[in-house]
Coordinates of C-alpha atoms and ligand atoms in Angstrom, one line a residue:
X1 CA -56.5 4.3 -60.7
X2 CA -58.4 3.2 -57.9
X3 CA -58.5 -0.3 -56.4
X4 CA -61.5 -1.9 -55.2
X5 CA -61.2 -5.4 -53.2
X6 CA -63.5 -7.8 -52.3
X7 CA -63.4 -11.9 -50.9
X8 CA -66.0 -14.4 -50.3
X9 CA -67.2 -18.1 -51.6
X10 CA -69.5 -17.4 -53.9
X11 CA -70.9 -20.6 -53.5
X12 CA -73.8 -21.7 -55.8
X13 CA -73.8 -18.6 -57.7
X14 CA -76.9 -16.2 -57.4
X15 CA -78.2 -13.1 -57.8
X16 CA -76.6 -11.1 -54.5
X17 CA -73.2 -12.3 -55.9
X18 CA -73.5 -10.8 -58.6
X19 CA -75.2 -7.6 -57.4
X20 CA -72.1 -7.3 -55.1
X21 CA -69.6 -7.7 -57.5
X22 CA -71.6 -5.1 -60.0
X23 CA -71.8 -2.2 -57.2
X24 CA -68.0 -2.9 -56.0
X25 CA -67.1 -2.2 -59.5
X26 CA -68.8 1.0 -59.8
X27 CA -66.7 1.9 -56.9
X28 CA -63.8 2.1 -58.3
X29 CA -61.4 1.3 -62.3
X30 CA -59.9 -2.1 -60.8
X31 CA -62.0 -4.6 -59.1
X32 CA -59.8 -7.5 -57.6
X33 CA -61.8 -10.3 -56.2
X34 CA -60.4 -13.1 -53.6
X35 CA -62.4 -16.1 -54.0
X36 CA -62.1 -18.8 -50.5
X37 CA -60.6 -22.2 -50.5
X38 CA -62.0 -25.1 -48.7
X39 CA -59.6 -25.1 -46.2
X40 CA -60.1 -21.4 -45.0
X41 CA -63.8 -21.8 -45.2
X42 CA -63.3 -24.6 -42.7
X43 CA -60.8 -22.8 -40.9
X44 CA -63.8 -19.3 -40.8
X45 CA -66.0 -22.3 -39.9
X46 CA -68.4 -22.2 -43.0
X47 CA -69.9 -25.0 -43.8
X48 CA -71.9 -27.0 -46.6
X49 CA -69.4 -25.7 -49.6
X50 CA -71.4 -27.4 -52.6
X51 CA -68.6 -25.9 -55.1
X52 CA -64.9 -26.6 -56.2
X53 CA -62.8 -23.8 -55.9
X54 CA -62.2 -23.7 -59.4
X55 CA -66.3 -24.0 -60.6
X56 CA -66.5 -20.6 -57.9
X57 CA -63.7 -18.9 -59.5
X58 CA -65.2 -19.9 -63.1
X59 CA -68.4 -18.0 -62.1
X60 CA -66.9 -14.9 -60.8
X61 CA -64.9 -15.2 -64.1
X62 CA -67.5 -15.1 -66.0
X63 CA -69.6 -12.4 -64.9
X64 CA -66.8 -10.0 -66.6
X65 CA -66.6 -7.9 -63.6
X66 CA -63.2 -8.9 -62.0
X67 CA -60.2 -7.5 -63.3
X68 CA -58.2 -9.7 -61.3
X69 CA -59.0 -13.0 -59.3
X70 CA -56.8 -14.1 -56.0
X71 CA -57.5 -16.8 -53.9
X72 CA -58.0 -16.3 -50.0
X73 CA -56.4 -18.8 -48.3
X74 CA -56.0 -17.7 -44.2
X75 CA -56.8 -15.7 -42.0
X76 CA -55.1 -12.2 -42.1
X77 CA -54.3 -12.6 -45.9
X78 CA -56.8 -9.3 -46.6
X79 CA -54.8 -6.8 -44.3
X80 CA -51.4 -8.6 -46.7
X81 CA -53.2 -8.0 -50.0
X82 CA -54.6 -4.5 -49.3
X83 CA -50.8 -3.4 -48.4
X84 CA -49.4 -5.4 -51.6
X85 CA -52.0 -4.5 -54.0
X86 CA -52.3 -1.2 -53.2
X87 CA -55.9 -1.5 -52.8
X88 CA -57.9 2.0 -52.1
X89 CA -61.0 0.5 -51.3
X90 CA -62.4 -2.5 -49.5
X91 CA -65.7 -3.8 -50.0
X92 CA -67.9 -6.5 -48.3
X93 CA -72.2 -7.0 -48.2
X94 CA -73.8 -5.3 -45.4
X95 CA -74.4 -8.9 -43.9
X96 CA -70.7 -8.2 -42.7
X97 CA -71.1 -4.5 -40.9
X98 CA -68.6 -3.5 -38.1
X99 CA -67.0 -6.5 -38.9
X100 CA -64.1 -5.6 -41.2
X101 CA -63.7 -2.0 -39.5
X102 CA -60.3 -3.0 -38.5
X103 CA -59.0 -2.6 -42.1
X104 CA -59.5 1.4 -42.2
X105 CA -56.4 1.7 -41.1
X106 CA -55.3 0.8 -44.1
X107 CA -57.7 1.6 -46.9
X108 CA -61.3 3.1 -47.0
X109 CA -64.0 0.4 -46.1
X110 CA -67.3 0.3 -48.0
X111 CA -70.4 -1.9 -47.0
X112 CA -72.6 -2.4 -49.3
X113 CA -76.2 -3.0 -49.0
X114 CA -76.8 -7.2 -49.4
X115 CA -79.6 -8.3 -51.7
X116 CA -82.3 -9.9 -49.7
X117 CA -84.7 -11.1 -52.2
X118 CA -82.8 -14.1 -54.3
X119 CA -84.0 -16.5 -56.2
X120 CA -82.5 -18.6 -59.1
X121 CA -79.0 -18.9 -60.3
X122 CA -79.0 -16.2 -62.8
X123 CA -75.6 -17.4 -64.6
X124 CA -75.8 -20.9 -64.6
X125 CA -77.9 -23.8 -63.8
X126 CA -76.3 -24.3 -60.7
X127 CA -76.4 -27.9 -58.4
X128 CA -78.9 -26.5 -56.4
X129 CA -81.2 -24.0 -55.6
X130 CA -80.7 -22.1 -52.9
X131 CA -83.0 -23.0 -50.1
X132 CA -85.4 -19.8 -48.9
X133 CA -85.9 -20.2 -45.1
X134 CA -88.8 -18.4 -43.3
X135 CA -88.1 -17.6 -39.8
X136 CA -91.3 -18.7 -37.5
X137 CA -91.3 -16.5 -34.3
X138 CA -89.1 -13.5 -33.4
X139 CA -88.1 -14.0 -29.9
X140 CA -84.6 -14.5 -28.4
X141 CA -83.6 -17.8 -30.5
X142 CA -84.4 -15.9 -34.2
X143 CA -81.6 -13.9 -34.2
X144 CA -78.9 -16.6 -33.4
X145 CA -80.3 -18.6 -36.3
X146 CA -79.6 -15.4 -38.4
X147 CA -76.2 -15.0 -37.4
X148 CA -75.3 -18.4 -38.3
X149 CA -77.4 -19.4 -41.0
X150 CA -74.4 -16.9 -42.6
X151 CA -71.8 -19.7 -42.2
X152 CA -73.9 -22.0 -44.1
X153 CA -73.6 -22.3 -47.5
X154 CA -76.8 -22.6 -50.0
X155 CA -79.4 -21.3 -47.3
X156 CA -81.1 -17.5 -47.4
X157 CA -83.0 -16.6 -44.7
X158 CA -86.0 -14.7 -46.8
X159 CA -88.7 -13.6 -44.1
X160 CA -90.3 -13.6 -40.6
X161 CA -93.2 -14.5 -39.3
X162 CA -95.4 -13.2 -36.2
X163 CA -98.7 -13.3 -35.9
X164 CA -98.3 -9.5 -34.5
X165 CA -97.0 -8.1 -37.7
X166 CA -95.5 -5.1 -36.1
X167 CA -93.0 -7.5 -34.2
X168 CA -91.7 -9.3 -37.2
X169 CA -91.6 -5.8 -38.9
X170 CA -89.2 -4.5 -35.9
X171 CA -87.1 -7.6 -36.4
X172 CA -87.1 -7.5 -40.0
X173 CA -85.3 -4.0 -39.6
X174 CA -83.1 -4.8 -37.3
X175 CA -82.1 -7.9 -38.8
X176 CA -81.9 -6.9 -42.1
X177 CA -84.8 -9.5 -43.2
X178 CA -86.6 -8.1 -45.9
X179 CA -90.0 -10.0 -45.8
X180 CA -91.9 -9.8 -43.1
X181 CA -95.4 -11.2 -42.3
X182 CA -98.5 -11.3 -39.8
X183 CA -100.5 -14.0 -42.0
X184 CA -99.1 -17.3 -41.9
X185 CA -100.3 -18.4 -44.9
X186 CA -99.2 -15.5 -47.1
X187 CA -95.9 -16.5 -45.6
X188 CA -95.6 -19.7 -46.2
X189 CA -96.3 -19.3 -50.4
X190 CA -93.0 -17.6 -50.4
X191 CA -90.8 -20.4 -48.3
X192 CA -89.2 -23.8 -48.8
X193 CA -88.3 -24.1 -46.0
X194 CA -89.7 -22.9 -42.3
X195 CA -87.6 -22.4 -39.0
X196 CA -90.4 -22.9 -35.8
X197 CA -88.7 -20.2 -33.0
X198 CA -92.3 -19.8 -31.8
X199 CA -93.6 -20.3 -28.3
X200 CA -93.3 -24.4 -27.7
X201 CA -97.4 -24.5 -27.6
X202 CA -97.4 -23.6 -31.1
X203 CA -94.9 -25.7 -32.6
X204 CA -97.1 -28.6 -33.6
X205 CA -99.5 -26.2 -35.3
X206 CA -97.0 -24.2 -37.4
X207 CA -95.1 -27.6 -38.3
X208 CA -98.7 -29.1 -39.6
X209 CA -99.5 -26.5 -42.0
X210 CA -96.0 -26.3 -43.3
X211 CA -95.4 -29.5 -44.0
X212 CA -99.5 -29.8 -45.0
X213 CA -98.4 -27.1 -47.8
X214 CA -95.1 -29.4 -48.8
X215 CA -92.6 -27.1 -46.8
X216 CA -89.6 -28.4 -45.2
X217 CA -89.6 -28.0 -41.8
X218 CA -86.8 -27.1 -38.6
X219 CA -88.6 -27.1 -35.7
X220 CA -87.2 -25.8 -31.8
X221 CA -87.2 -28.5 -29.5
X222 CA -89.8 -29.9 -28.1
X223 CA -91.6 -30.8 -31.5
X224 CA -94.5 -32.0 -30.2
X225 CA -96.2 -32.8 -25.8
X226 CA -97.7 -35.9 -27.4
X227 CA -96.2 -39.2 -29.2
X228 CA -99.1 -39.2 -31.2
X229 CA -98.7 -35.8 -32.7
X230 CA -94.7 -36.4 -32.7
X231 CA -95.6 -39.5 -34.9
X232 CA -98.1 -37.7 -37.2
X233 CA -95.6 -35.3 -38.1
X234 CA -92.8 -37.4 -39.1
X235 CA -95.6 -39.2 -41.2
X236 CA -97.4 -36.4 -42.7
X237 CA -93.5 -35.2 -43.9
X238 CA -92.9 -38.7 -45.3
X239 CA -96.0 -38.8 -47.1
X240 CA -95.5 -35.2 -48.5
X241 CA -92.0 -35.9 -49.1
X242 CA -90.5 -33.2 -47.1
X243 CA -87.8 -32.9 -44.2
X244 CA -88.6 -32.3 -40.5
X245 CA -86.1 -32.0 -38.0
X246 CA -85.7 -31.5 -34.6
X247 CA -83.9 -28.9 -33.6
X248 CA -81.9 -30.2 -30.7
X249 CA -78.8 -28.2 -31.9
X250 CA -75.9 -30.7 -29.6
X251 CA -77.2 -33.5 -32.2
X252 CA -75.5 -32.2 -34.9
X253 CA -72.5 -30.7 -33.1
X254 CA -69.1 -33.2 -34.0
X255 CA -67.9 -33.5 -30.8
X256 CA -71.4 -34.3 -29.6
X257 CA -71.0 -37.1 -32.5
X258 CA -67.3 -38.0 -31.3
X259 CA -68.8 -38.5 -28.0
X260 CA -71.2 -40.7 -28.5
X261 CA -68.9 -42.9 -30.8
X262 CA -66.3 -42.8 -28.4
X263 CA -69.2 -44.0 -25.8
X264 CA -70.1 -47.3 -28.4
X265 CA -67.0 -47.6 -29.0
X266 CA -66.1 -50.0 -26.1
X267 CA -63.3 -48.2 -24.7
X268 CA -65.7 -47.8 -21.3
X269 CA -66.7 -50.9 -21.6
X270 CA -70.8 -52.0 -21.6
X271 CA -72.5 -48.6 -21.1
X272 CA -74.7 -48.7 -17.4
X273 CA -75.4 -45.0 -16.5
X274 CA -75.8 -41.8 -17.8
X275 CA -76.1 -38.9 -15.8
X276 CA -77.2 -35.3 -17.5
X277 CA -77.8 -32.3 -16.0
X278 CA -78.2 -28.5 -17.4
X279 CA -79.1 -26.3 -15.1
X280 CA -79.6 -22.1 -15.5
X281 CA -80.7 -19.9 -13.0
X282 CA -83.4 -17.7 -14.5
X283 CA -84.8 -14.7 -13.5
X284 CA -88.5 -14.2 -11.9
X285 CA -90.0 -12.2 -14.8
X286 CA -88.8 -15.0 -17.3
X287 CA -91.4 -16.5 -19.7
X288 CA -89.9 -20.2 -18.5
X289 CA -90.5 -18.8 -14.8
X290 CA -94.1 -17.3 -15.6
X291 CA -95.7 -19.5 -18.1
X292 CA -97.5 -21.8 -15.6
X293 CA -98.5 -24.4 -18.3
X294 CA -95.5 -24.2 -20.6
X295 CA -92.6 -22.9 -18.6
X296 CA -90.3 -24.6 -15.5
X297 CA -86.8 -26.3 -16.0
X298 CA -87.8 -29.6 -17.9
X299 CA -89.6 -28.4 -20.8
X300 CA -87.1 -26.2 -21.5
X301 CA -83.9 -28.4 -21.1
X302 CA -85.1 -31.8 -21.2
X303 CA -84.0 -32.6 -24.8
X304 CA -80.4 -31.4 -24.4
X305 CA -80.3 -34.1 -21.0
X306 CA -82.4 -37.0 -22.4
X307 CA -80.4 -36.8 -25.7
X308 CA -77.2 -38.6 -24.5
X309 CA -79.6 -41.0 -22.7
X310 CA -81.9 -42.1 -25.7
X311 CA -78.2 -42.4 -28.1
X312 CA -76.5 -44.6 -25.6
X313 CA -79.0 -46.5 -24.0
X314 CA -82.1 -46.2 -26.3
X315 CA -86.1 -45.5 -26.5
X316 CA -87.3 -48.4 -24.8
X317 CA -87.0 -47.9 -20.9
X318 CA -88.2 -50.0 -18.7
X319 CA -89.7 -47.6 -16.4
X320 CA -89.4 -43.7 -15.6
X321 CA -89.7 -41.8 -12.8
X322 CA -90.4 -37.8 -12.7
X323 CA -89.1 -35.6 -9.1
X324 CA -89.9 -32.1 -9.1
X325 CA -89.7 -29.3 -6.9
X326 CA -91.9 -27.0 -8.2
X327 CA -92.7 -23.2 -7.8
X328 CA -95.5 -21.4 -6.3
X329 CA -97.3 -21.2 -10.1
X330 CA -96.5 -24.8 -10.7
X331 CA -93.7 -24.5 -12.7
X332 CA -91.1 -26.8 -12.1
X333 CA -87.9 -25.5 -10.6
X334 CA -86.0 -28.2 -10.7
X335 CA -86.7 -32.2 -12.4
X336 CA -85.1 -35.2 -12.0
X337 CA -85.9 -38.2 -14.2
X338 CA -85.0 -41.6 -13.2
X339 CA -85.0 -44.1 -16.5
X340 CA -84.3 -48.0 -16.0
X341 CA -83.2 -49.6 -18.6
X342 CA -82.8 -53.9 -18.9
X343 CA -79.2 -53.3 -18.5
X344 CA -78.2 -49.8 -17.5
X345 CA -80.1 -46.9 -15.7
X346 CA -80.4 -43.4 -16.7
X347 CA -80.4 -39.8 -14.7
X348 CA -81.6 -36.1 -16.7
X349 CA -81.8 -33.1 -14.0
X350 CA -82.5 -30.2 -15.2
X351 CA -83.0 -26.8 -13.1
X352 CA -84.2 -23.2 -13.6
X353 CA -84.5 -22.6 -10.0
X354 CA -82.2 -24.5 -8.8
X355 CA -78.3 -24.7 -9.6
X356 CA -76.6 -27.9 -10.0
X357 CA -73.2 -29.0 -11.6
X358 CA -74.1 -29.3 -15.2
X359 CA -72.1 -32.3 -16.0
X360 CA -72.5 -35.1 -18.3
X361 CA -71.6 -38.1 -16.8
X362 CA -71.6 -42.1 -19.0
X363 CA -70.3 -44.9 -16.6
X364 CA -69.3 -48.2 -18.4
X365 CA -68.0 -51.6 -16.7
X366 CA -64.5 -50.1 -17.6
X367 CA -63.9 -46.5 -17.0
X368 CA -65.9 -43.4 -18.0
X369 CA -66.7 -40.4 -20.0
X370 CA -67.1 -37.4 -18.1
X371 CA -68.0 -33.9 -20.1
X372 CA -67.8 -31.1 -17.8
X373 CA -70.1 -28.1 -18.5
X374 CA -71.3 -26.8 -21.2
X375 CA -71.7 -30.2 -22.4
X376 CA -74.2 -29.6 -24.6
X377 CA -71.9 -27.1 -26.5
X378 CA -69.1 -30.2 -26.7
X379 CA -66.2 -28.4 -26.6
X380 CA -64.1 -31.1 -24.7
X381 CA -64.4 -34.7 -22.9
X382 CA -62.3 -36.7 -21.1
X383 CA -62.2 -40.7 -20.7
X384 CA -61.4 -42.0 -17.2
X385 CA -60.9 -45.2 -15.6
X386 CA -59.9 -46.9 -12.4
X387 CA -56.4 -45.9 -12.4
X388 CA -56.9 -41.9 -11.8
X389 CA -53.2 -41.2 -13.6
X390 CA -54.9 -42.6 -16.7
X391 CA -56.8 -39.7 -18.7
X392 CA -57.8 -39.1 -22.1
X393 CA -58.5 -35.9 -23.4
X394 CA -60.4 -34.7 -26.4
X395 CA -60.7 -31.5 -27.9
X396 CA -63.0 -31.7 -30.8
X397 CA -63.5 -28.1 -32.5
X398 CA -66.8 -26.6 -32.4
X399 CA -67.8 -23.8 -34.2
X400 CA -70.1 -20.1 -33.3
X401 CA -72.7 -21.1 -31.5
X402 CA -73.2 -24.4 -32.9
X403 CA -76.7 -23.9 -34.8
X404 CA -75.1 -23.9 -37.7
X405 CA -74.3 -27.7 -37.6
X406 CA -78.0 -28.0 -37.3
X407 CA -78.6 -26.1 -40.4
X408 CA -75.7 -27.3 -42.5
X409 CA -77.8 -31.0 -41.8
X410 CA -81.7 -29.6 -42.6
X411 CA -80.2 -27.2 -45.8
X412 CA -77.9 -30.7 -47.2
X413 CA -80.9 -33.0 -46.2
X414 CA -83.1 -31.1 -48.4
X415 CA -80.6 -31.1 -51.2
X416 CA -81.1 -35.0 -51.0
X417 CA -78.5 -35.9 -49.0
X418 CA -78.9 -38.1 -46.2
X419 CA -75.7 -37.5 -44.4
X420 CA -76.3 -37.4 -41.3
X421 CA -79.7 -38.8 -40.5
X422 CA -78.5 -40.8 -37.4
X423 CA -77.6 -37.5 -35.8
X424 CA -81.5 -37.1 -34.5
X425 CA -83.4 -39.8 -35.4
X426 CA -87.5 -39.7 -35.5
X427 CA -87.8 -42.9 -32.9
X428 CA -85.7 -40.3 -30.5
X429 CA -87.6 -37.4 -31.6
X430 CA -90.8 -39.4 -30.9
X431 CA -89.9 -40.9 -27.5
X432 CA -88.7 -37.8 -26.3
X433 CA -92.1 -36.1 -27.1
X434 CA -93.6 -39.5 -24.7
X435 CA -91.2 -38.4 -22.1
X436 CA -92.7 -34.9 -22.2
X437 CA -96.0 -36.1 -22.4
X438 CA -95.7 -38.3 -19.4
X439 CA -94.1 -35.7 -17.3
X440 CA -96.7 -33.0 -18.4
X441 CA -99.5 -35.9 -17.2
X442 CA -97.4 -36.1 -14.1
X443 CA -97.0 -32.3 -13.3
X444 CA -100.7 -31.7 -13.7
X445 CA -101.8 -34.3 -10.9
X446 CA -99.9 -31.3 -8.3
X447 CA -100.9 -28.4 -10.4
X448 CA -101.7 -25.4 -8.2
X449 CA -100.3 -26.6 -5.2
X450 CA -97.9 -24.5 -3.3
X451 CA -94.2 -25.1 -2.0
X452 CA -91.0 -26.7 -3.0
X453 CA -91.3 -30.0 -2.0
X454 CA -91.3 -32.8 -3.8
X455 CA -94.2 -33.0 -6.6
X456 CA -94.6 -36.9 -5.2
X457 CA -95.3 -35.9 -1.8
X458 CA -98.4 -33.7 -2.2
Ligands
C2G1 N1 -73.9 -11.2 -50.7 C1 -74.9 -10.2 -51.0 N2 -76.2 -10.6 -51.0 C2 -76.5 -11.9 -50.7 C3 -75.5 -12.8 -50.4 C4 -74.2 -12.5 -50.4 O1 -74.6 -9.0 -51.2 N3 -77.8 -12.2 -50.7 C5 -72.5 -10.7 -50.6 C6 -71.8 -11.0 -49.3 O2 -72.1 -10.0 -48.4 C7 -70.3 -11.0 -49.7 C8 -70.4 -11.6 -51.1 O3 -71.7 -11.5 -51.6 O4 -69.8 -9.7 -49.8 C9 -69.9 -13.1 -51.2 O5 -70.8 -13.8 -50.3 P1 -70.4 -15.2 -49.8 O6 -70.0 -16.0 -50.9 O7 -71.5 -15.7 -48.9 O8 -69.0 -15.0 -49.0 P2 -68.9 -14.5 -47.5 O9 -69.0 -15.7 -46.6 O10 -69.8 -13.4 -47.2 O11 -67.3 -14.1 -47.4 O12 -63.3 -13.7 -46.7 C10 -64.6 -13.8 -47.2 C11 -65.5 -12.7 -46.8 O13 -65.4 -12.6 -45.4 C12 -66.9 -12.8 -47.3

C-alpha cells in the first residue's frame, strides 16, 4: 500500500484545496492529510487565519478524500510523521518547489502543479470570498509581494499587468501567475483587488481607474506628488465604497506599532525630536539614479523617514525646510528635511548618493528611543536615558520580508474589518503627498544645474 502525505491550512476552503487533495490521492491508496494549528501558523508566520482548526479539518473531512487526518503542530513534525507513518510519498502545490527537497531523504517528494484560477468556495459557503489580487507593474517589488502574499491567508494573486504585454507574460511564467495582461481595462474586469508596483508617475492614474471601476486598491508609496490628488483618491474610494491603502509596508509591521506605543507611551517623556535617516548607495545605471524627474534619494525613501515623524509628532508642522545635494541630472543625492513643530522639531535624511548611519532616533524630555538600522524592518529598539547603565531592550518578531503585514491589513480590511486603520492613516497619507509636493516644487527651482552643493545655494 502506498502512502501519500500532505499538510497545509486549508483556510477558507476553495477550489485549489481541493484540486490538491484530489491529485495527491491519485498518487497513491492512502492519503494522510496534516491540517495546521494556529499556533504553528504563527510560529511559519502565516497570517489572517479566518478558520478554527476544527471548521478546516471539517472541510478536508468532507471532501472524502483523506484517509486519515493529523494535525501539524511545529516545525519538523513532517520529517517525525513520514518516519512513523511510513509514508512513501510526500506531496505539496508547486507554490512550495525546492522547498521541501530536504525530505527525499526520507521518502519520494512530489510537487504538484497549484491551481491558479479560483474562484468561489466550492464546498461550502465559506466567511469569505477569497480576495483575487491583480499585480500592477512587474518590476523588482512584484515578485516580493508574490512571495508573501503566500503567508497570507484569504488572498490569490490572479494576474499581472504591463502595459508591454510581453513583460507581464515573462513574469507570469516565471512566477507562476497565470493571467497576464497588456490592457488595463481587460484586467481590471477580472480583479477585486489591484496592487500598484508601477513606476511612481503612474500610481495616481492606475489607482483612479481602479477604484473608478469599484476595485480595492494597494498602492506603492508615494500615492500621489499632489495633496489634491492624494485627497481625491481617499474620497473617490469612500464614495465607491472601496479600500485604498498606502503601501508604506513599516506601518503595518508590529514592532513598527510597538515602537510607536512605546514612544506615546510616556516612558521618554514629552516627545521633541525625531531624527530618520535611510540611506542606500545605488548604482549609476539605477532607474532612481537616471530618472531625472522621478528618481534621487527622497522620492524613493521619504515615506519610510517622515513616517515616524507624522505618528509621533503629527501633520501639522509649523514649517519645513528641504537641503539637497543633488546630482549632475538633477536628481537628488542626498535630502534633508527640517520640520518644526509648536513643541518639538523633526529631522528625515535620506541618501542614494550619499551614505549616512540609517538610524532612527525619538528624544523625549526623559530618555530616548534609539532603533539602529534597518529600522524600517523593526526588528529591535532600545530605550535610553540619562543614566547610560539603564537600557531597555525590545525584540519584537518580525516576519519574511514584512509585506505581508501590509497585506494581511488591505485583504482583512476588505473583509470588513477595520483592525488596524490607525496603522496608516489617510491625513498621513495626504500630508506626506504635501511634503512631496513641496519638495518636488523645491527641486525644480535648481533643476538642471550642475554640482553637489547645496540645492539652496544656486
Ligand atoms: N494550493 C493549490 N492551489 C491553490 C492554493 C493552494 O494547489 N490555489 C495547495 C498548496 O500548495 C498546498 C495546499 O493547497 O499544498 C494547502 O494550501 P494552504 O492551505 O495555503 O497551506 P500552505 O500554507 O500551502 O501549507 O505545513 C503546511 C504546508 O507547508 C503547506
Amino acid at each position: 500500500m502506498k502512502k501519500v502525505i500532505t499538510y497545509g491550512t486549508f483556510d477558507l476552503f476553495h477550489e485549489g484545496h481541493y484540486n490538491l487533495l484530489k491529485r495527491a490521492k491519485t498518487l497513491g491508496d492512502y492519503l494522510i492529510v496534516g491540517v495546521t494549528t494556529e499556533y504553528y501558523d504563527l510560529q511559519r508566520g502565516k497570517l489572517n487565519v479566518v478558520d478554527s482548526i476544527l471548521e478546516r479539518i471539517e472541510n478536508v473531512k468532507r471532501t472524502g478524500l483523506a484517509d486519515e487526518i493529523i494535525v501539524e503542530d511545529h516545525e519538523g513534525q513532517k520529517q517525525e510523521d513520514i518516519q512513523k507513518l511510513g509514508v512513501d510519498i510526500f506531496t505539496v502545490g508547486s507554490d512550495w518547489v525546492g522547498i521541501f527537497d530536504y525530505l527525499k531523504e526520507l521518502c519520494q517528494v512530489v510537487y504538484l502543479e497549484r491551481t491558479p484560477e479560483i474562484s468561489s468556495s466550492i464546498l461550502r459557503a465559506s466567511k469569505y470570498p477569497i480576495v483575487q489580487v491583480g499585480v500592477v507593474g512587474s518590476g523588482r517589488i512584484a515578485p516580493r509581494f508574490l512571495a508573501e502574499a503566500k503567508f497570507v491567508s484569504g488572498v490569490n494573486v490572479r494576474a499581472v499587468y504591463n502595459p508591454h504585454e510581453m513583460s507581464a507574460e515573462r513574469f507570469g511564467k516565471t512566477y507562476e501567475v497565470e493571467a497576464y495582461y497588456g490592457d488595463f481595462k481587460t484586467f481590471l474586469e477580472d480583479m477585486d483587488a489591484i496592487y500598484i508596483a508601477s513606476p511612481h508617475q503612474t500610481h495616481y492614474e492606475y489607482a483612479k481607474m481602479a477604484i473608478e471601476q469599484g476595485r480595492h486598491v494597494l498602492c506603492e508609496k508615494p500615492l500621489t506628488f499632489t495633496v489634491r490628488e492624494a485627497q481625491e483618491l481617499y474620497a473617490l474610494a469612500k464614495d465607491r465604497g472601496v479600500v485604498l491603502m498606502e503601501g508604506i509596508k513599516t506601518a503595518y509591521c508590529p514592532g513598527f506599532i510597538q515602537m510607536m506605543n512605546v514612544a506615546r507611551s510616556g516612558m521618554i517623556g514629552e516627545v521633541r525630536d525625531v531624527e530618520a535617516c535611510f540611506s542606500r548607495i545605488t548604482a549609476a545605471q539605477m532607474r532612481e539614479m537616471q530618472d531625472e524627474k522621478f528618481g534621487g534619494a527622497f522620492l524613493e525613501f521619504g515615506s519610510y523617514t517622515l513616517l515616524p515623524i507624522f505618528k509621533l509628532l503629527g501633520c501639522q508642522y509649523k514649517s519645513v525646510e528641504f537641503d539637497s545635494i543633488l546630482a549632475r541630472n538633477g536628481i537628488d543625492l542626498y535630502t534633508k528635511i527640517h520640520f518644526r513643530y509648536k513643541d518639538g522639531l523633526a529631522m528625515s535624511k535620506t541618501g542614494i548618493g550619499v551614505k549616512s548611519e540609517g538610524q532612527l532616533v525619538i528624544a523625549g524630555t526623559k530618555g530616548y528611543i534609539l532603533a539602529e538600522s534597518p529600522w524600517w524592518l523593526t526588528k529591535s529598539f532600545a530605550v535610553r536615558y540619562e543614566d547610560p547603565t539603564k537600557i531597555e531592550h525590545y525584540s519584537p518578531k518580525f516576519l519574511g520580508d514584512g509585506l505581508r503585514y501590509e497585506i494581511a491589513d488591505f485583504v482583512s480590511k476588505i473583509n470588513g474589518g477595520n483592525r488596524m486603520a490607525y496603522c496608516l492613516t489617510n491625513e498621513e497619507s495626504i500630508a506626506m503627498a504635501g511634503v512631496v509636493e513641496r519638495f518636488m516644487k523645491e527641486r525644480g527651482k535648481v533643476r538642471g544645474m550642475v554640482g553637489t552643493r547645496n540645492a539652496k545655494e544656486y
